[in-house]
PDB file of C-alpha atoms in Angstrom:
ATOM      1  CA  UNK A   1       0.000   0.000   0.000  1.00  0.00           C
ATOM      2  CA  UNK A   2       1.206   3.706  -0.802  1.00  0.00           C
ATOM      3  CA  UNK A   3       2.334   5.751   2.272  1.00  0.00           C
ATOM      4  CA  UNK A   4       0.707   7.834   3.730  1.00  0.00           C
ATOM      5  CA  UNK A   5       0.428  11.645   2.388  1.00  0.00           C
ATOM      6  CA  UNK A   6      -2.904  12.667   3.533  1.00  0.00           C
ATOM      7  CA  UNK A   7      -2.544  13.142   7.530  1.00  0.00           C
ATOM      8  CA  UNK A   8      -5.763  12.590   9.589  1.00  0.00           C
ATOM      9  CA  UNK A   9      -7.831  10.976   7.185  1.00  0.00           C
ATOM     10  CA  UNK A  10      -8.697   7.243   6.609  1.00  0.00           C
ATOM     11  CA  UNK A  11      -9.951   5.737   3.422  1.00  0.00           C
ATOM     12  CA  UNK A  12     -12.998   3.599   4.651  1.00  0.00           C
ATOM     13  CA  UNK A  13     -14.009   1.158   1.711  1.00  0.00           C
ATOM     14  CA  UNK A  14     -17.566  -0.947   2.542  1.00  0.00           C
ATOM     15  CA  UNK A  15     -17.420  -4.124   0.255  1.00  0.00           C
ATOM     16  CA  UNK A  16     -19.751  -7.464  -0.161  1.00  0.00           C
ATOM     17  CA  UNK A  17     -18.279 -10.232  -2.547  1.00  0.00           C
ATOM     18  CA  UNK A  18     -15.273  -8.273  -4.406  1.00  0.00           C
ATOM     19  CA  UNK A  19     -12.484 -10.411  -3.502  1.00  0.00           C
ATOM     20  CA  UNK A  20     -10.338  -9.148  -6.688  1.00  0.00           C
ATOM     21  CA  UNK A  21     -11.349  -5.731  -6.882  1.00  0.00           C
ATOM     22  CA  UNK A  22     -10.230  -5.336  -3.337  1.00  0.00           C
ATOM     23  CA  UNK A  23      -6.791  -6.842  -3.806  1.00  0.00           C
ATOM     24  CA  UNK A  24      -6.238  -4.785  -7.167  1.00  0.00           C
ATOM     25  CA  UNK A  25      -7.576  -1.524  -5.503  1.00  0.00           C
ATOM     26  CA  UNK A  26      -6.504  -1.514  -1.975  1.00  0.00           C
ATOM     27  CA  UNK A  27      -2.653  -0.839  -2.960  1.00  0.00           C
ATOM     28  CA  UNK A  28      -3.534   2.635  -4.677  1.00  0.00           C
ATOM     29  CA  UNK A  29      -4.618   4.531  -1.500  1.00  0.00           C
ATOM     30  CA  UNK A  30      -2.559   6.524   0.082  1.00  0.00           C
ATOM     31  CA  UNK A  31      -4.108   6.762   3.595  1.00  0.00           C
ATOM     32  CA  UNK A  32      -4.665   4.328   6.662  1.00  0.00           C
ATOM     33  CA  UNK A  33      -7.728   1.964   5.285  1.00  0.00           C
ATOM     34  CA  UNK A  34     -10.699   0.726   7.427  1.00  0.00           C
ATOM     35  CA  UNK A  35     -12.073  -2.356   5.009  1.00  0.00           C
ATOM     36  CA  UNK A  36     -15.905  -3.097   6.356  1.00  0.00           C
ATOM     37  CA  UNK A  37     -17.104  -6.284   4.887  1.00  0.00           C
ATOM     38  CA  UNK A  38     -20.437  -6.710   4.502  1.00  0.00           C
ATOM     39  CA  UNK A  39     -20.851 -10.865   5.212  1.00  0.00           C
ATOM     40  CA  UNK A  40     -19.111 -11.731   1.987  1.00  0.00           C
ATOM     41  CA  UNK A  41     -18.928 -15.306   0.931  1.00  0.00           C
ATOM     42  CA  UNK A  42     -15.726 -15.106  -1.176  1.00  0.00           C
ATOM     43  CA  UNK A  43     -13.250 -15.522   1.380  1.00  0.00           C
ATOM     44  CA  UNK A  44     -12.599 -11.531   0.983  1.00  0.00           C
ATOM     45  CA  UNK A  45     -11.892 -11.147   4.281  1.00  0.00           C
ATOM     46  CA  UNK A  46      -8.554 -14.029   4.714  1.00  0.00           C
ATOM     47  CA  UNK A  47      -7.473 -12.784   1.450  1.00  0.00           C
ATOM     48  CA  UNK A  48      -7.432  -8.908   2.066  1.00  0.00           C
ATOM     49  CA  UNK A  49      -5.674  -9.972   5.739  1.00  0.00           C
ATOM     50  CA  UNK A  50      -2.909 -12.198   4.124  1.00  0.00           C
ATOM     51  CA  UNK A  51      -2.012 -10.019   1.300  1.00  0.00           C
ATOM     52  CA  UNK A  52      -2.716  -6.187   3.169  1.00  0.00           C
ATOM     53  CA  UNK A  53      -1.920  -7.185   7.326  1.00  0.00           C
ATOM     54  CA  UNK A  54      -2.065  -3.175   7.539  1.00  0.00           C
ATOM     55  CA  UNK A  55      -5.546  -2.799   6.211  1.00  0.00           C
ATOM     56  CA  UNK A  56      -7.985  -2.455   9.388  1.00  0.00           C
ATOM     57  CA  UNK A  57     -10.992  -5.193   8.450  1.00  0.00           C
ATOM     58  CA  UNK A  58     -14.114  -5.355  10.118  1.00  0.00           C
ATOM     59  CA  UNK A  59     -15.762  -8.237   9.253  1.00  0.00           C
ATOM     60  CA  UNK A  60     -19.740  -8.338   9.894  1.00  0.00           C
ATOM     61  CA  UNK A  61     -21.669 -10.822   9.960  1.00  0.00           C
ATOM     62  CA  UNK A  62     -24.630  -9.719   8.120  1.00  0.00           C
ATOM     63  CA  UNK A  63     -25.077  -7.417   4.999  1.00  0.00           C
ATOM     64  CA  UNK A  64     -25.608  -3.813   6.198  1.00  0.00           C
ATOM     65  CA  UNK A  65     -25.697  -2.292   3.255  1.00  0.00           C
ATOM     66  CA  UNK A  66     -24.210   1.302   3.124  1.00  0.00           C
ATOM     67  CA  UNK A  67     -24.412   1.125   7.043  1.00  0.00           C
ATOM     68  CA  UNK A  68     -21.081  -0.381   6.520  1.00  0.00           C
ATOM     69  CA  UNK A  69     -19.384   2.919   5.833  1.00  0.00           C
ATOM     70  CA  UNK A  70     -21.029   4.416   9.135  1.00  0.00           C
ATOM     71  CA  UNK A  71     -19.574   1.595  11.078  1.00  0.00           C
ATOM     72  CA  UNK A  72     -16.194   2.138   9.061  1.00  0.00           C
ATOM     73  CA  UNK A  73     -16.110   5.770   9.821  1.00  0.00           C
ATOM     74  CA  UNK A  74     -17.041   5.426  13.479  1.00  0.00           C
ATOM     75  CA  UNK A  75     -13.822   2.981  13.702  1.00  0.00           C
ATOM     76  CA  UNK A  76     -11.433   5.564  11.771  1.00  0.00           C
ATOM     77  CA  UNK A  77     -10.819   8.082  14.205  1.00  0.00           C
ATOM     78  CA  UNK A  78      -9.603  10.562  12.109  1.00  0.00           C
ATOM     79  CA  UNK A  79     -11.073  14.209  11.580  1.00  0.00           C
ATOM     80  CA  UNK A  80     -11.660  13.388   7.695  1.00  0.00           C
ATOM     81  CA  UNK A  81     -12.892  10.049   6.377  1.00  0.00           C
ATOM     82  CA  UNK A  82     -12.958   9.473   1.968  1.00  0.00           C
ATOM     83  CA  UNK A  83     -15.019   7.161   0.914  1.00  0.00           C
ATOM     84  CA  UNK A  84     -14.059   4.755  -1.554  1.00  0.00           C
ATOM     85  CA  UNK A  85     -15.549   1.740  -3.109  1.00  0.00           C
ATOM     86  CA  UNK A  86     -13.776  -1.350  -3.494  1.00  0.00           C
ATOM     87  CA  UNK A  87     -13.477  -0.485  -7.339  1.00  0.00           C
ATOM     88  CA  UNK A  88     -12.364   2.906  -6.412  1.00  0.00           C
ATOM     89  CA  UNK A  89      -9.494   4.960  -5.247  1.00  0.00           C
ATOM     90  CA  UNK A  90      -8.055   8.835  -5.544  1.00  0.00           C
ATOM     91  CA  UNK A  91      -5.470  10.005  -7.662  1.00  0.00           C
ATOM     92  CA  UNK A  92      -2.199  10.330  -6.285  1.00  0.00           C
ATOM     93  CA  UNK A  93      -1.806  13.072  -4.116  1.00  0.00           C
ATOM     94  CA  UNK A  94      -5.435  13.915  -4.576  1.00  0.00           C
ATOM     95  CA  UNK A  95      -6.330  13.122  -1.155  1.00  0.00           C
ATOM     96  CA  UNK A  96      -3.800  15.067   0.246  1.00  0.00           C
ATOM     97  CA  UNK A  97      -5.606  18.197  -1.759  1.00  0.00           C
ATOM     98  CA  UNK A  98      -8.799  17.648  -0.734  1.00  0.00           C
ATOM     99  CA  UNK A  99      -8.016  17.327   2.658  1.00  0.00           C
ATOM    100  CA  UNK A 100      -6.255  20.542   2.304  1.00  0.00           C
ATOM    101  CA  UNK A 101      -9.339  22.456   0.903  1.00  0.00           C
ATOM    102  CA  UNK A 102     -11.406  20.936   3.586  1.00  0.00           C
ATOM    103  CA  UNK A 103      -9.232  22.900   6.334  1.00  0.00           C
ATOM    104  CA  UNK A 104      -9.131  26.042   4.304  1.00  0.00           C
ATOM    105  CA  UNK A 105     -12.917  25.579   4.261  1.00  0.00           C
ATOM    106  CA  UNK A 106     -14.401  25.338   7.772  1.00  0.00           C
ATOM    107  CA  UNK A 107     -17.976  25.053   6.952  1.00  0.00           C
ATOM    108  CA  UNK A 108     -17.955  22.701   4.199  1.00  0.00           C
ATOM    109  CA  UNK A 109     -19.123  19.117   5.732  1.00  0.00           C
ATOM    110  CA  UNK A 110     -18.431  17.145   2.508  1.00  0.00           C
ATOM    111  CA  UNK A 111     -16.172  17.521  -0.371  1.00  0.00           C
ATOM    112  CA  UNK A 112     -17.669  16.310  -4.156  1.00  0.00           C
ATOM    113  CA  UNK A 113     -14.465  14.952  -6.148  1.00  0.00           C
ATOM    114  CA  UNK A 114     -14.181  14.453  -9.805  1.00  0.00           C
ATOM    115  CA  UNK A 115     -14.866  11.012 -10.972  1.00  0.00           C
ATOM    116  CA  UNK A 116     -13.369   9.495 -13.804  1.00  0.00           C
ATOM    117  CA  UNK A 117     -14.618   5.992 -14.993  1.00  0.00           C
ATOM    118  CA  UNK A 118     -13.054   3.168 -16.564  1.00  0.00           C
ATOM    119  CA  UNK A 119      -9.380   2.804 -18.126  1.00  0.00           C
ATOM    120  CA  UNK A 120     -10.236   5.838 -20.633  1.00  0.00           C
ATOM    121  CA  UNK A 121     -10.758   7.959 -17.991  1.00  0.00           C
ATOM    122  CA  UNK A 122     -14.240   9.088 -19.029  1.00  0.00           C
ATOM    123  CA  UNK A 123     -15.979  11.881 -16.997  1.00  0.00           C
ATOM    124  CA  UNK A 124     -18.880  10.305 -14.698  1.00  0.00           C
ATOM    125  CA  UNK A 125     -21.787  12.655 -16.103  1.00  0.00           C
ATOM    126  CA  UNK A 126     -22.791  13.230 -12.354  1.00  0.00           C
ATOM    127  CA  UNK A 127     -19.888  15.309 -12.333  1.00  0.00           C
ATOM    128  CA  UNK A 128     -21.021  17.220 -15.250  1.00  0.00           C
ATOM    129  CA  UNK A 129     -24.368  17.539 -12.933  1.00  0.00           C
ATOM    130  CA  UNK A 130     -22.655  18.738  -9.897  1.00  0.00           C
ATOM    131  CA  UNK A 131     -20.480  21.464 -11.351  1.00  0.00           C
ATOM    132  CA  UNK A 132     -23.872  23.115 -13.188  1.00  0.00           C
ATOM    133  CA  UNK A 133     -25.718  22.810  -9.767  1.00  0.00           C
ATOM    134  CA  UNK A 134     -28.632  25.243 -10.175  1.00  0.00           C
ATOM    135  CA  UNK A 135     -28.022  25.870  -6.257  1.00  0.00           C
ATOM    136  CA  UNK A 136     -24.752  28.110  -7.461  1.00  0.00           C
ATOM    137  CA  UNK A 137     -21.880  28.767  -5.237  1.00  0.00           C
ATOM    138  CA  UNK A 138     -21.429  30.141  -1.617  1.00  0.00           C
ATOM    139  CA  UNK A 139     -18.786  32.429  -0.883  1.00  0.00           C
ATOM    140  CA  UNK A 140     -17.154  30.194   1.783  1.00  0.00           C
ATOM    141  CA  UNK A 141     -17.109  27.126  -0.255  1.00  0.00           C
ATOM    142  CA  UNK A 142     -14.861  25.818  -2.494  1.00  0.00           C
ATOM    143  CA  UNK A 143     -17.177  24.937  -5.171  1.00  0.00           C
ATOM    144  CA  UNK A 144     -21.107  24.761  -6.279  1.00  0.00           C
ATOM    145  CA  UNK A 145     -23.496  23.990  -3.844  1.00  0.00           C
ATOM    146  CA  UNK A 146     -24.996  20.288  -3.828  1.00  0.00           C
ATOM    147  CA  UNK A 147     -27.444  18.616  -1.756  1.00  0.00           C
ATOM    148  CA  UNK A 148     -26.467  15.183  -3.113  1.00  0.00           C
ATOM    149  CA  UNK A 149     -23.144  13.083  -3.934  1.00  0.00           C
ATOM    150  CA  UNK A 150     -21.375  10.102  -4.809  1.00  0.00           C
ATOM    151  CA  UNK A 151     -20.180   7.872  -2.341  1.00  0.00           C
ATOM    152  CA  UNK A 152     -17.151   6.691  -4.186  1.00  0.00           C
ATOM    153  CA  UNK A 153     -15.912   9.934  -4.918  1.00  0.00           C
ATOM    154  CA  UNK A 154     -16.718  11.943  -1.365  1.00  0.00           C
ATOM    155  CA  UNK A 155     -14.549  13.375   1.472  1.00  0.00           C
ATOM    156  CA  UNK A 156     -15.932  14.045   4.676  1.00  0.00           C
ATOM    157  CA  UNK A 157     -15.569  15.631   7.770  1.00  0.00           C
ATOM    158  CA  UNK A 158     -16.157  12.553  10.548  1.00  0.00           C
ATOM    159  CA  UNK A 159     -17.540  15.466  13.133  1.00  0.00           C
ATOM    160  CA  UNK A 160     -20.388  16.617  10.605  1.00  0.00           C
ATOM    161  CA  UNK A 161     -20.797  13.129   9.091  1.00  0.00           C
ATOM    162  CA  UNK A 162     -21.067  11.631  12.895  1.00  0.00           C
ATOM    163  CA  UNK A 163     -23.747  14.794  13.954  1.00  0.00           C
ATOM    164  CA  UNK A 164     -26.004  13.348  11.291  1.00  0.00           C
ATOM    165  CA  UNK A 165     -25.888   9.542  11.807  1.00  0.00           C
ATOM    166  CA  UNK A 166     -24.149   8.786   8.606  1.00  0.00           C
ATOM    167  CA  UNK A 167     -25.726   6.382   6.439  1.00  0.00           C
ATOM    168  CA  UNK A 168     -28.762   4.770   8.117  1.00  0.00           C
ATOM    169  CA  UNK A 169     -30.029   1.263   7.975  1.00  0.00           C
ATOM    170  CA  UNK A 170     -33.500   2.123   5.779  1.00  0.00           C
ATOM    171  CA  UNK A 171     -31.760   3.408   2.985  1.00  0.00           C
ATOM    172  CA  UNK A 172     -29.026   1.003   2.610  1.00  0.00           C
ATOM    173  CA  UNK A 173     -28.268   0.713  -1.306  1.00  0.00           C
ATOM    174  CA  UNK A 174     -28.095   2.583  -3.695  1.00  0.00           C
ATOM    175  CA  UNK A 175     -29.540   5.987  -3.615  1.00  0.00           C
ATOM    176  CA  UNK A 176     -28.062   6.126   0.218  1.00  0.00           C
ATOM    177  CA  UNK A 177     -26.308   9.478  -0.524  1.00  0.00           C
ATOM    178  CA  UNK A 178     -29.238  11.916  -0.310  1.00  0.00           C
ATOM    179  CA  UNK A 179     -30.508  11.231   2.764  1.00  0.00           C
ATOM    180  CA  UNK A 180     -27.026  12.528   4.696  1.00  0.00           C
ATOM    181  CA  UNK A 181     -26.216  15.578   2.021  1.00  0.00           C
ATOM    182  CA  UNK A 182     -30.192  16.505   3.410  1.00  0.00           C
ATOM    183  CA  UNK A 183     -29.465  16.309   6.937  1.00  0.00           C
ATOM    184  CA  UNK A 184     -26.267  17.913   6.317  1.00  0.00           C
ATOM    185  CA  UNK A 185     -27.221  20.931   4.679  1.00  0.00           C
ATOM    186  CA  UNK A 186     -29.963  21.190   7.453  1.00  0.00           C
ATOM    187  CA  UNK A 187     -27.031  20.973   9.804  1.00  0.00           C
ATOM    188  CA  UNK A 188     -26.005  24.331   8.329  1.00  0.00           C
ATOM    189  CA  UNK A 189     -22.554  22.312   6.601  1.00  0.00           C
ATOM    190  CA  UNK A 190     -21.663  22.404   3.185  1.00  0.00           C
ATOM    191  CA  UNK A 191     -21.317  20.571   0.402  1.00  0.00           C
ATOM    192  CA  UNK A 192     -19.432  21.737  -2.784  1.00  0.00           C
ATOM    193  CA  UNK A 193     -18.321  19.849  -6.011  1.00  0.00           C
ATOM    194  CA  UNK A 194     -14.529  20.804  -6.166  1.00  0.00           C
ATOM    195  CA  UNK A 195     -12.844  19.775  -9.762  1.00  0.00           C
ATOM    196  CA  UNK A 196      -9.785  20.133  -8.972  1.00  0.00           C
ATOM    197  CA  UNK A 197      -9.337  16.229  -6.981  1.00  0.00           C
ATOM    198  CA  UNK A 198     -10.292  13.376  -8.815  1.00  0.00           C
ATOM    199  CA  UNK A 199     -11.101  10.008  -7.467  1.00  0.00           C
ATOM    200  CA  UNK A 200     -10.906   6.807 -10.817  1.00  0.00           C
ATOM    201  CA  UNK A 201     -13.727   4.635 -10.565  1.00  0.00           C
ATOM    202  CA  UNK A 202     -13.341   1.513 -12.640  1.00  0.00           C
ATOM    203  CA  UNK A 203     -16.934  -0.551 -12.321  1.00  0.00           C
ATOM    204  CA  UNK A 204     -16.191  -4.029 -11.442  1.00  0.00           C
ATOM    205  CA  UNK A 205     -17.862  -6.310 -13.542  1.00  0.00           C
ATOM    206  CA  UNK A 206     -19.646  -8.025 -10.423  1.00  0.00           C
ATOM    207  CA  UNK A 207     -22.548  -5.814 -10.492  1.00  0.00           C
ATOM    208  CA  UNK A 208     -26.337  -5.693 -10.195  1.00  0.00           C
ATOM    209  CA  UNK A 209     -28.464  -5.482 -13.452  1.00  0.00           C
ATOM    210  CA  UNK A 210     -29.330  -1.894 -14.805  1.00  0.00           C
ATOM    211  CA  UNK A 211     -32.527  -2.661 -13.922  1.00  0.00           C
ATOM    212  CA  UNK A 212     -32.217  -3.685 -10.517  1.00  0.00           C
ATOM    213  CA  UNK A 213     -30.221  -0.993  -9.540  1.00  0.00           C
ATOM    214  CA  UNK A 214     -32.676   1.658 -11.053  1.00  0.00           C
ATOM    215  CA  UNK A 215     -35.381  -0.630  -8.692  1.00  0.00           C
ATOM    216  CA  UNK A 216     -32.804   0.028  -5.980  1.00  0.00           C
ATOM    217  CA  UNK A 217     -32.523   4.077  -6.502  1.00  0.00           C
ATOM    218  CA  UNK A 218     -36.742   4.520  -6.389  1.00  0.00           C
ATOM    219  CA  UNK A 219     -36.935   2.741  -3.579  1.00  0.00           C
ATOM    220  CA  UNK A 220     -34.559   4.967  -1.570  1.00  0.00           C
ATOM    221  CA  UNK A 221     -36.038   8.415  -3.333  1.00  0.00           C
ATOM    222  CA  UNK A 222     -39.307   7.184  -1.592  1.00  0.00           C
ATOM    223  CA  UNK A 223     -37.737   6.331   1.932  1.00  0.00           C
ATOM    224  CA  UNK A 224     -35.684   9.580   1.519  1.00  0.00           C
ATOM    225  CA  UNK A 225     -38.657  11.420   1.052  1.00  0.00           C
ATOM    226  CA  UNK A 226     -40.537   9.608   3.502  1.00  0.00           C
ATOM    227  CA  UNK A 227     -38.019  10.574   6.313  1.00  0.00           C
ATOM    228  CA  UNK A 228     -37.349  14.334   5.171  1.00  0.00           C
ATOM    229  CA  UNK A 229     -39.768  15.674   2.948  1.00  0.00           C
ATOM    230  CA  UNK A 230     -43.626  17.337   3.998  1.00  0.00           C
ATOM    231  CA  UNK A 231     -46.360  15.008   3.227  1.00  0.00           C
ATOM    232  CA  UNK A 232     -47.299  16.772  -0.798  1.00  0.00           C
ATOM    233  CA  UNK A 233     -43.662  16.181  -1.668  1.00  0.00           C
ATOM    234  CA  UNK A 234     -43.682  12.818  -0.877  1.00  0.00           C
ATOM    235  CA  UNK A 235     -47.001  12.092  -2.285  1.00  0.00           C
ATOM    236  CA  UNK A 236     -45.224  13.551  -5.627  1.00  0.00           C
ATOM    237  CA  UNK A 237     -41.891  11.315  -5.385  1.00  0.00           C
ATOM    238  CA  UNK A 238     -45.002   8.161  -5.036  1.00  0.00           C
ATOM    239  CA  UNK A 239     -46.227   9.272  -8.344  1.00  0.00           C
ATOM    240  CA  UNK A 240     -43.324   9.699  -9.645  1.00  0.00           C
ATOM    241  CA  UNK A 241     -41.874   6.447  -9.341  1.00  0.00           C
ATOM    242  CA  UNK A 242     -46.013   5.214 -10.638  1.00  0.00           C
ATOM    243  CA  UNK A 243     -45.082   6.739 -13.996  1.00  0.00           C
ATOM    244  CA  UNK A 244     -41.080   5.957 -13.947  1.00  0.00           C
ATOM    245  CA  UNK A 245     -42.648   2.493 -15.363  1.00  0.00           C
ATOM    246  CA  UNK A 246     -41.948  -0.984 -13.913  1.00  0.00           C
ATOM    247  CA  UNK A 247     -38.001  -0.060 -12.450  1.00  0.00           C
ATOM    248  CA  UNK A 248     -40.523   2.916 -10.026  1.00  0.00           C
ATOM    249  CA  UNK A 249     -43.013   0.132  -9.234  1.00  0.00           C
ATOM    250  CA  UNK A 250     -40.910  -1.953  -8.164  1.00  0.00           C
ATOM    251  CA  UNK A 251     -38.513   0.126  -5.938  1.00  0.00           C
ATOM    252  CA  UNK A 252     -41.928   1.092  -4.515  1.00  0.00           C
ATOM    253  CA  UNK A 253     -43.113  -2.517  -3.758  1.00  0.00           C
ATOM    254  CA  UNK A 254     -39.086  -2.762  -2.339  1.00  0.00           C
ATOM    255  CA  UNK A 255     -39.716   0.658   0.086  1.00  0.00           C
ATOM    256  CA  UNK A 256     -42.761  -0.634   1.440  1.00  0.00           C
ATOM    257  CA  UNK A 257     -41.068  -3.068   4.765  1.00  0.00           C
ATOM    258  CA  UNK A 258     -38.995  -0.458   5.532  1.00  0.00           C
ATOM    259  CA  UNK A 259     -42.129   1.794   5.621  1.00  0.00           C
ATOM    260  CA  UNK A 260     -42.266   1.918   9.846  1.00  0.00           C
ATOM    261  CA  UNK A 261     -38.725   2.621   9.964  1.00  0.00           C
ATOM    262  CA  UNK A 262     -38.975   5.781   7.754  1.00  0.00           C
ATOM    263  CA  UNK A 263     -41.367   6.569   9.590  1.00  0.00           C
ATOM    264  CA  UNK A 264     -39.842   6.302  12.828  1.00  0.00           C
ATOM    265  CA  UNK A 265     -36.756   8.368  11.794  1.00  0.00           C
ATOM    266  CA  UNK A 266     -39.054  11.324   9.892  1.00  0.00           C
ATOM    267  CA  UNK A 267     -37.921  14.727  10.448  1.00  0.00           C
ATOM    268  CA  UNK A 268     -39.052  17.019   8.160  1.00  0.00           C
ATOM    269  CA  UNK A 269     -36.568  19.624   6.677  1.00  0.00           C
ATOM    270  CA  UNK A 270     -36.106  22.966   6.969  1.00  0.00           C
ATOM    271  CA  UNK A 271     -38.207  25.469   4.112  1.00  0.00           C
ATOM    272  CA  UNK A 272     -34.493  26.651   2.954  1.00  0.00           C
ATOM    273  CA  UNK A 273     -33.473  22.675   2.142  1.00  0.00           C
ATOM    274  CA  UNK A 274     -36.274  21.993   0.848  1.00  0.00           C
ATOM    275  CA  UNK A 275     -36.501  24.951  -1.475  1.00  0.00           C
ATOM    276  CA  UNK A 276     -33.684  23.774  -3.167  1.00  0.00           C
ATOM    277  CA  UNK A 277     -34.619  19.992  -3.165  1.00  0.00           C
ATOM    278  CA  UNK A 278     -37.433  21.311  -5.843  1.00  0.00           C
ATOM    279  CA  UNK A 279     -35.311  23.681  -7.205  1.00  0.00           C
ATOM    280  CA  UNK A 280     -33.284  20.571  -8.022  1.00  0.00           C
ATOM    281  CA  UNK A 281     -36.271  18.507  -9.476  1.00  0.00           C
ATOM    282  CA  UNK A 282     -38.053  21.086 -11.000  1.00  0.00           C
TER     283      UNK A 282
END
């Protein structure tokens, strides 16, 4: 593994089943790594101790889901925590930059890195997204305003990301992101896309379907919205997932057990976080 050039920060990587990915990925960081498994069945756990004894693995012993990186973070003890996925790492000395901006920035909660995919370093079209972010840009941030992210390609700052519970066990994955940019920015921390760090993101081929995943992200717009937004914004996020064909139906038929929970953690957001939520949409 690459020494250390980003002080007090830890790489925490959640993984489930990515044996390979790990081993190929877990060399390029260039921070202390907390590895959270999430029950995997392909002896990831023995192989990542054997060939990395300095990675930090905690090994669970039932899927959590993106819980994982909450349990991860908790265990880091550092004042920053990037996330990474086990397909996923920052460019060299990248960390170190963002880490950098983060103290220049007191106020900003969570940094938004560039993501380049695949071997041909092909910009992620989030990115594209983030840096036109209708929401604009603050004076005392380092880039535009978000009030979303991707997990992959995020650096945090462990006292904001602890103050809002991290990522929660209704949400899970994917679509887990929005939920804590929300609480967040209700927090009063920022979030800002910042260009100028990139994180590569090559997709491992051990992946859900398309279709499954886009199941996966309308079922956590509908929990999100459950937990955070006032009753007529929710009922709009229902029908929209009605009319976003069978991939909406079904993430709605996937929200409905984890209905009570939602609704046990509901707190609805403030007018000013909201405003911008439907700014977002609209």
């Amino acid at each position: 593994m690459t020494t250390s050039t980003a002080p007090d920060v830890t790489c925490v990587v959640a993984s489930r089943n990515r044996r390979d990915d790990l081993l190929a990925s877990l060399p390029r960081h260039e921070a202390p790594v907390v590895l959270v498994d999430n029950a995997s069945t392909d002896d990831t756990v023995r192989a990542v101790r054997a060939a990395h004894p300095e990675v930090t693995v905690l090994e669970l012993s039932r899927n959590t889901g993106a819980l994982a990186r909450t349990i991860g973070a908790a265990q880091a003890g550092t004042a920053f925590v990037a996330f990474a996925d086990d397909d996923s790492w920052w460019s060299a000395g990248h960390l170190a930059r963002a880490v950098e901006i983060m103290r220049a920035h007191p106020r900003l909660g969570l940094l938004a890195a560039r993501i380049l995919v695949g071997p041909q370093d092909e910009l992620d079209p989030v990115c594209t997204e983030m840096a036109g972010s209708p929401l604009g840009k603050e004076p005392d941030l380092p880039g535009p305003s978000l009030l979303g992210f991707v997990a992959c390609g995020a650096l945090v700052r462990a006292e904001a990301f602890t103050a809002v519970g991290g990522f929660d066990p209704v949400v899970r994955f994917p679509g887990e992101e929005e939920r804590v940019a929300l609480d967040l920015a209700a927090a009063g921390w920022g979030l800002a896309y910042v260009d100028e760090v990139t994180v590569h993101h090559h997709p491992s081929p051990r992946r859900e379907s398309p279709e499954r995943r886009q199941a996966g992200i309308w079922r956590s717009r509908v929990l999100t919205a459950l937990m955070r937004h006032p009753a007529r914004d929710v009922a709009h996020q229902v029908l929209h997932a009605l009319r976003a064909g069978p991939p909406g139906r079904r993430g709605l038929l996937g929200a409905l057990p984890r209905v009570p929970a939602a609704l046990r953690r509901r707190r609805v957001l403030p007018a000013d976080v909201m405003s911008g939520v439907r700014e977002l949409a609209s």
